[in-house]
Short mmCIF file of C-alpha atoms in Angstrom, two decimals:
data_model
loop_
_atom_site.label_atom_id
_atom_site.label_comp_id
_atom_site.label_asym_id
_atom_site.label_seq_id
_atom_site.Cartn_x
_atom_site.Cartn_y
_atom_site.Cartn_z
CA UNK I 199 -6.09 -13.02 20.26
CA UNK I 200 -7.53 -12.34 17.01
CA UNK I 201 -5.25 -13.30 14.72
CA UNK I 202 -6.44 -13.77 10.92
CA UNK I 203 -4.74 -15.54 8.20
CA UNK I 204 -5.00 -16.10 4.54
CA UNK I 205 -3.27 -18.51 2.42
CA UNK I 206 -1.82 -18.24 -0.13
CA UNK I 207 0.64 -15.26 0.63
CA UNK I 208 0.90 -14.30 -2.98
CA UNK I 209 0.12 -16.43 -6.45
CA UNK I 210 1.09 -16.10 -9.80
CA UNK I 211 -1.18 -17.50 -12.40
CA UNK I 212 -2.35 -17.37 -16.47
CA UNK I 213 -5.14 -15.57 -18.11
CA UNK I 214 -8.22 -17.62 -17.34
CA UNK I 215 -7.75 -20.02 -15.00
CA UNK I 216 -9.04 -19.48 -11.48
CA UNK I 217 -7.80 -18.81 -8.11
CA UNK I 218 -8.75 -19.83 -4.80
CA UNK I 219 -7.84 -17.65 -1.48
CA UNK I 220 -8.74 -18.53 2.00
CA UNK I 221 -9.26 -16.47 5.31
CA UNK I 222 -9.22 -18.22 8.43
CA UNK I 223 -9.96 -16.45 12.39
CA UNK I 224 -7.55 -18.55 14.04
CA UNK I 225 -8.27 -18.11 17.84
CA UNK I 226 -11.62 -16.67 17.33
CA UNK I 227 -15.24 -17.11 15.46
CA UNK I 228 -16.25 -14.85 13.06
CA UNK I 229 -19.25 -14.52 12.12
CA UNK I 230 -18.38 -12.02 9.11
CA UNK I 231 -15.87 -11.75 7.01
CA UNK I 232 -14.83 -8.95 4.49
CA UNK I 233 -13.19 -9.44 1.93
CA UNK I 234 -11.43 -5.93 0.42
CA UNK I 235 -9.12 -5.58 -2.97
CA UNK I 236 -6.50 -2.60 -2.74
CA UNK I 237 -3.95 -1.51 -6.03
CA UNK I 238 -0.93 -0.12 -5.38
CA UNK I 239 -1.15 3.57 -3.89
CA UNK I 240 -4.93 3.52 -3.89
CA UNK I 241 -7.45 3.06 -0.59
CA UNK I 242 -8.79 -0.33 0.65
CA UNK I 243 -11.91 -1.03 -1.57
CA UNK I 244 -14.88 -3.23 0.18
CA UNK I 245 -15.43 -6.11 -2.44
CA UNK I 246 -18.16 -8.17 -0.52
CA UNK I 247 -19.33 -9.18 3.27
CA UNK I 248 -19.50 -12.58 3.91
CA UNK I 249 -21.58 -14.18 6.38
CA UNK I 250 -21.32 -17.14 7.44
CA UNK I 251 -24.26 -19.91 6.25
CA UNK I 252 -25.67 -17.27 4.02
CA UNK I 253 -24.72 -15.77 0.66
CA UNK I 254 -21.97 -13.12 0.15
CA UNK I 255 -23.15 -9.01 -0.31
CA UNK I 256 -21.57 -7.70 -2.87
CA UNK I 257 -20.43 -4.26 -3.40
CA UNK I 258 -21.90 -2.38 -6.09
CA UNK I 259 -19.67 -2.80 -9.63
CA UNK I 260 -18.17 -6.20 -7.75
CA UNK I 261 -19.25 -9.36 -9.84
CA UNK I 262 -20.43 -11.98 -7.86
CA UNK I 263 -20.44 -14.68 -10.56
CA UNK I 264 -16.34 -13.70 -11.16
CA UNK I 265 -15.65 -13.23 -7.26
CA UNK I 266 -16.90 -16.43 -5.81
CA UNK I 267 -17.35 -16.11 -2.10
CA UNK I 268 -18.44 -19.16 0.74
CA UNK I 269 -18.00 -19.01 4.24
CA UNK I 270 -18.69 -22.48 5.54
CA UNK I 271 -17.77 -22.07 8.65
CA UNK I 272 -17.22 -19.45 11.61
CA UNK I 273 -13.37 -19.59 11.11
CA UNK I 274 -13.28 -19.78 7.13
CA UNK I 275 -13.90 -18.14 3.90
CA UNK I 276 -12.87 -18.20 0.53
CA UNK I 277 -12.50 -16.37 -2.71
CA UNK I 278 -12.21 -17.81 -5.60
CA UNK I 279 -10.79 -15.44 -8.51
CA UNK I 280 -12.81 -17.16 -11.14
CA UNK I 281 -11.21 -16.85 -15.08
CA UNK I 282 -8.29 -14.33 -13.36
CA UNK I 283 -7.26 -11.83 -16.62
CA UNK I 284 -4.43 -8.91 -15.90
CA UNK I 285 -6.92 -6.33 -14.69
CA UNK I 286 -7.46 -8.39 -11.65
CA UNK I 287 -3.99 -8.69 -10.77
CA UNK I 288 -4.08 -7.03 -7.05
CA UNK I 289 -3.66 -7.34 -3.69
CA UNK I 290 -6.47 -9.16 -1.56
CA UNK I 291 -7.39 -8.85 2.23
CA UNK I 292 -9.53 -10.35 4.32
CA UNK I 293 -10.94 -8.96 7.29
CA UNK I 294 -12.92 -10.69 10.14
CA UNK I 295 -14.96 -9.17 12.78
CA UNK I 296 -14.00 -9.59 16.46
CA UNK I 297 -16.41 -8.71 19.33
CA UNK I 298 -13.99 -7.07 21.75
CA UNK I 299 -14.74 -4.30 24.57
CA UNK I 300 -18.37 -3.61 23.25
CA UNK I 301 -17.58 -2.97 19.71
CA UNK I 302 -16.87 -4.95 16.64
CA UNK I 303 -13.61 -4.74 16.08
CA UNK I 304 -11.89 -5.87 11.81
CA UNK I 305 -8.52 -7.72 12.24
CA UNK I 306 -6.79 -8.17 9.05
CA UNK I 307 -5.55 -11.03 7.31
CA UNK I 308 -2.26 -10.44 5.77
CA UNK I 309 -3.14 -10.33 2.49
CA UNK I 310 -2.41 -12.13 -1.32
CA UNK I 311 -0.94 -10.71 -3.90
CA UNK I 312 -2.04 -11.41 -6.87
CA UNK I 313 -0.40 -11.65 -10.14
CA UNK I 314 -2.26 -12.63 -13.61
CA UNK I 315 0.01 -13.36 -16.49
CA UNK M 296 -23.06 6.84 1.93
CA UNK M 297 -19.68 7.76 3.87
CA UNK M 298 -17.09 10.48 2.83
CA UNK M 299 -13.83 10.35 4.66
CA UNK M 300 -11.00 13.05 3.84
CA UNK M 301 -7.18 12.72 5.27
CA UNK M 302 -4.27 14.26 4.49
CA UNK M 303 -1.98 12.32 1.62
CA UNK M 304 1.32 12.76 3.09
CA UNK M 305 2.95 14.11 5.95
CA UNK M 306 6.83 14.51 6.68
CA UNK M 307 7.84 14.64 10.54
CA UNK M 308 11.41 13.71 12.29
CA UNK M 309 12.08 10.73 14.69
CA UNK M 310 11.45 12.36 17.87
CA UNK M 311 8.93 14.45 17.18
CA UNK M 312 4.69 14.21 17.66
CA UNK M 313 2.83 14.44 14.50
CA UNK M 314 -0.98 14.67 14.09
CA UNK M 315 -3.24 13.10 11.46
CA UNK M 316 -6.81 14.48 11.02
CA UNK M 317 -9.49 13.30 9.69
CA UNK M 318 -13.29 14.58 8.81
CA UNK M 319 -16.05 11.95 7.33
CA UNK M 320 -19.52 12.34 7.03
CA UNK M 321 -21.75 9.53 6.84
CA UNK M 322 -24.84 7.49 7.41
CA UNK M 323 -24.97 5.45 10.44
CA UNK M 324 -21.88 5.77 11.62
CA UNK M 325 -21.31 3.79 14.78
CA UNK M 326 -17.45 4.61 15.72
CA UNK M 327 -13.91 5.52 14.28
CA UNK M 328 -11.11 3.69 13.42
CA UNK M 329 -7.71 3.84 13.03
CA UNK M 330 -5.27 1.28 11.28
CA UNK M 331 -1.52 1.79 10.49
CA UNK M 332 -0.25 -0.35 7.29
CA UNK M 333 3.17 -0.69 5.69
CA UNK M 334 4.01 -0.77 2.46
CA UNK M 335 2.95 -4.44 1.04
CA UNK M 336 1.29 -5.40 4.16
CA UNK M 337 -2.40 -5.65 5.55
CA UNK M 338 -3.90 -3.19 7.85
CA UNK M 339 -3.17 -3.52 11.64
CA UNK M 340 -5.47 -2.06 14.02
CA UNK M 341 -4.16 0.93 16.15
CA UNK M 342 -7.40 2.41 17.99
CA UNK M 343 -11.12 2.61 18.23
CA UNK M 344 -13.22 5.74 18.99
CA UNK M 345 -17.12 5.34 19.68
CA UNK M 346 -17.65 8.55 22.32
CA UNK M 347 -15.99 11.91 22.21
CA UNK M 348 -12.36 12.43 23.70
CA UNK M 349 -9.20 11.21 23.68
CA UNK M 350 -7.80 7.62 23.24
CA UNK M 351 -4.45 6.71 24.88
CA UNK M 352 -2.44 3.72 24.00
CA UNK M 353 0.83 4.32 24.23
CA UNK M 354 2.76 6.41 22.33
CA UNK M 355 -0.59 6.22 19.77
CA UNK M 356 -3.40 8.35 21.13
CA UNK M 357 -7.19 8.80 19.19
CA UNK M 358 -9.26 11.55 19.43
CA UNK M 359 -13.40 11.58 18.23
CA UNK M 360 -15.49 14.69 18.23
CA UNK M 361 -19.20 12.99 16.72
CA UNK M 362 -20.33 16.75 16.65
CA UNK M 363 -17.85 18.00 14.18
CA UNK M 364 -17.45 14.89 12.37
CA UNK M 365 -13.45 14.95 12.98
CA UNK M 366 -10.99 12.77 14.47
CA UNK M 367 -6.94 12.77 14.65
CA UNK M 368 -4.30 10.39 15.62
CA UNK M 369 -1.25 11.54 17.37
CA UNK M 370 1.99 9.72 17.42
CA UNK M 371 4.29 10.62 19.93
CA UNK M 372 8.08 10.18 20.01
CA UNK M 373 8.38 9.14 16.58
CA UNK M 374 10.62 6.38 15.53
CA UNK M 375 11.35 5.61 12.00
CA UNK M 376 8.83 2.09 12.18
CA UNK M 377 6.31 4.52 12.05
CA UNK M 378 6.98 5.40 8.45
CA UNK M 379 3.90 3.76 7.11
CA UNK M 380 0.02 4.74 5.77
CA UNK M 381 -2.85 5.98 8.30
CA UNK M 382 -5.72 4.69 7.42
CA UNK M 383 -9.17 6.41 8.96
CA UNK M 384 -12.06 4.31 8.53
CA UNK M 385 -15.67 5.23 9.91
CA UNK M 386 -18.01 2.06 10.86
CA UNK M 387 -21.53 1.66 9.77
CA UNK M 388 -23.55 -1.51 10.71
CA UNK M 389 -20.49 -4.15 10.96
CA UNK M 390 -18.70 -2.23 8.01
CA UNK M 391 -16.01 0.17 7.59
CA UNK M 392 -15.48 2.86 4.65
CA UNK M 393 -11.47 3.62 4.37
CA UNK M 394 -10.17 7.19 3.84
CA UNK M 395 -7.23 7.04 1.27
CA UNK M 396 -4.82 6.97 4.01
CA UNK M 397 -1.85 9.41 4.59
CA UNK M 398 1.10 8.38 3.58
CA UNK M 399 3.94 9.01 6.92
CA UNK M 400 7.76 9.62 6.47
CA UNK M 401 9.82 9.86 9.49
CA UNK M 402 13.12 11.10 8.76
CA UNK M 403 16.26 10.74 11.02
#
């Protein structure tokens, strides 16, 4: 059980148009989601937390009007990338919490990569 | 806030046992994880520490002293799969705060 994916795998795309990723608990409900940005060599980097039926928390220096975030469900989220430049060229993860042995546990979606032109 | 500290990188041969450590201090910290993650990939979960002791799983095993604000990860009979990052993350209230990882290399 908890298995998380996130679609697309990786995406190439030009300077201002936007980009849509989604995270999806497969055999589970989650009622958060995370959503985490990581460049190459450098530490996973909490961009917001994502409840679902409510609106996004946003890390501080994370803009919420460029990162769009909905979770409309228990078993999805998305992230829209909105007018993508270089600079946000990265990897993206997605995390959802699973309730397992009295603690909640973050399984990881496999991640997108990325790639503004 | 949280402040987690790991080694970068660590060398070790296939066979051998190799130990990570890690110190954090934070704010409402409600347990310790541990997540192994290869190059290009996400994060997979290894272990979960929320009292003080040791973990077994395996040839993975966790260790959690709240007191001293310290945990490791031991690996046991290494095999070169392992060559990958360690991440240490602390939890707060439903949220985790990644150390920088340390980077493994098992050699033959």
């Amino acid at each position: 059980g908890a298995v998380v994916s996130q679609h697309p795998s990786w995406v190439i795309c030009k300077s201002g148009t936007s980009v849509k990723i989604e995270c999806r608990s497969l055999d589970f409900q989650a009622t958060t989601m995370f959503w985490y940005r990581q460049f190459p060599k450098q530490s996973l980097m909490l961009m917001a937390t994502s409840n679902e039926g409510s609106k996004a928390t946003y890390e501080q220096g994370v803009e919420k009007d460029k990162f769009l975030i909905n979770h409309a469900s228990l078993t999805l989220s998305t992230l829209t990338v909105t007018s993508a430049h270089p600079e946000d060229s990265s990897f993206y993860i997605c995390s959802a919490s699973f309730w397992e042995e009295s603690t909640d546990t973050q399984y990881f979606g496999p991640g997108t990569r990325l790639t503004v032109l | 806030g949280q402040n987690i500290d790991q080694p970068t990188e660590m060398t070790a041969t296939e066979g051998a046992i190799v130990q990570i450590n890690c110190t954090y201090q934070t704010s409402g910290f409600n347990g310790l994880f541990w997540y192994q993650q290869h190059a290009g990939e996400a994060p997979t979960f290894l272990s979960y520490n929320v009292l003080d002791g040791l973990e077994e799983k395996g040839r993975f095993s966790s260790f959690l002293s709240r007191s001293k604000g310290y945990s490791y990860l031991l690996l046991k009979e290494l095999q070169m799969k392992d060559s990958a990052s360690y991440l240490c993350a602390a939890g707060g209230y439903s949220t985790l705060t990644f150390g920088k990882g340390t980077m493994l290399l098992v050699s033959p």
